[in-house]
Short mmCIF file of C-alpha atoms in Angstrom, two decimals:
data_model
loop_
_atom_site.label_atom_id
_atom_site.label_comp_id
_atom_site.label_asym_id
_atom_site.label_seq_id
_atom_site.Cartn_x
_atom_site.Cartn_y
_atom_site.Cartn_z
CA MET A 966 -0.27 0.08 0.00
CA ASN A 967 1.09 3.52 -1.19
CA LYS A 968 1.62 6.64 1.59
CA TRP A 969 -1.74 6.67 3.77
CA TYR A 970 -2.71 10.32 2.69
CA ASP A 971 -2.46 8.92 -0.92
CA GLN A 972 -5.12 6.77 -0.06
CA THR A 973 -8.99 6.92 -0.35
CA VAL A 974 -11.25 6.56 3.06
CA ALA A 975 -12.24 3.43 1.83
CA ALA A 976 -9.14 2.04 0.52
CA VAL A 977 -7.27 2.98 4.01
CA ALA A 978 -10.61 0.96 5.99
CA THR A 979 -10.13 -1.84 3.51
CA PHE A 980 -6.56 -2.65 4.00
CA LEU A 981 -7.43 -1.95 7.97
CA ARG A 982 -10.10 -4.43 8.12
CA THR A 983 -12.80 -1.77 9.54
CA ASP A 984 -15.78 -0.11 9.16
CA ILE A 985 -16.33 3.49 8.28
CA GLU A 986 -19.68 3.05 10.27
CA ARG A 987 -19.62 1.20 13.45
CA GLY A 988 -16.11 0.69 13.61
CA LEU A 989 -14.23 -2.66 15.02
CA SER A 990 -16.37 -5.18 16.82
CA GLU A 991 -15.56 -5.99 20.80
CA GLU A 992 -13.82 -8.82 19.50
CA GLU A 993 -12.00 -7.65 16.75
CA ALA A 994 -10.89 -4.70 19.01
CA LYS A 995 -9.87 -7.42 21.86
CA LYS A 996 -8.10 -9.46 19.21
CA ARG A 997 -6.15 -6.48 17.95
CA LEU A 998 -5.32 -4.78 21.29
CA ALA A 999 -3.84 -8.25 22.53
CA GLU A 1000 -2.02 -8.42 19.14
CA ASN A 1001 -0.82 -4.61 19.36
CA GLY A 1002 -1.17 -4.03 23.08
CA PRO A 1003 -2.87 -0.42 23.68
CA ASN A 1004 -3.05 2.98 21.93
CA GLN A 1005 -0.47 4.40 24.51
CA LEU A 1006 2.72 6.39 24.20
CA LYS A 1007 5.51 5.50 26.79
CA ALA A 1008 5.72 8.47 29.55
CA LYS A 1009 9.49 10.00 28.83
CA LYS A 1010 11.23 10.36 32.60
CA ALA A 1011 11.54 14.54 33.23
CA THR A 1012 15.07 15.68 33.29
CA PRO A 1013 15.33 17.67 37.06
CA VAL A 1014 15.18 21.43 36.51
CA TRP A 1015 19.27 21.38 38.04
CA GLU A 1016 20.26 19.08 35.08
CA VAL A 1017 18.62 21.38 32.29
CA LEU A 1018 20.58 24.38 33.78
CA PHE A 1019 23.60 21.75 34.08
CA ASP A 1020 23.51 21.44 30.43
CA GLN A 1021 23.63 24.83 29.74
CA PHE A 1022 27.27 25.09 30.72
CA LYS A 1023 28.98 22.40 28.22
CA ASP A 1024 28.07 24.52 25.34
CA MET A 1025 31.19 25.73 24.18
CA MET A 1026 30.09 29.47 24.15
CA ILE A 1027 28.96 29.63 27.47
CA ILE A 1028 32.76 28.70 28.40
CA ILE A 1029 34.46 30.92 26.55
CA LEU A 1030 31.89 34.11 28.00
CA LEU A 1031 32.80 33.03 31.54
CA VAL A 1032 36.21 32.13 31.31
CA ALA A 1033 35.99 36.21 29.26
CA ALA A 1034 33.71 37.01 32.70
CA VAL A 1035 37.02 35.99 34.86
CA ILE A 1036 39.30 37.65 32.86
CA ALA A 1037 38.04 40.38 33.09
CA GLY A 1038 37.47 40.38 36.72
CA LEU A 1039 41.17 39.44 36.73
CA ILE A 1040 42.53 42.45 35.16
CA GLY A 1041 39.88 45.01 36.73
CA GLU A 1042 36.82 45.49 34.56
CA VAL A 1043 34.80 44.38 37.31
CA SER A 1044 31.50 45.61 35.38
CA ASP A 1045 32.26 43.90 32.03
CA SER A 1046 32.83 40.92 34.22
CA ILE A 1047 29.30 41.44 35.83
CA MET A 1048 27.37 41.90 32.80
CA ILE A 1049 28.86 39.13 30.84
CA MET A 1050 27.54 37.05 34.10
CA VAL A 1051 24.16 38.03 33.76
CA ILE A 1052 24.03 37.50 30.14
CA VAL A 1053 25.29 34.20 30.65
CA PHE A 1054 23.41 33.41 34.10
#
């Protein structure tokens, strides 16, 4: 069968062995549930906020900006250092 969106409703219904007006019978629904499992997506484990925050500091541009902030602070450009840190955070 070609792509689903290229087919008529009748062709898709025939391929899926279902009736557009009545749907699946109770026994056919139970059979398909046993064969294919429930129609559910698996839940993805939530990523903790601290991990999302920490992952931001793995980016090379962020590392360069942090190094620049430290260097600016060491040479006496405290306002530049603070501004870079504010932008990063």
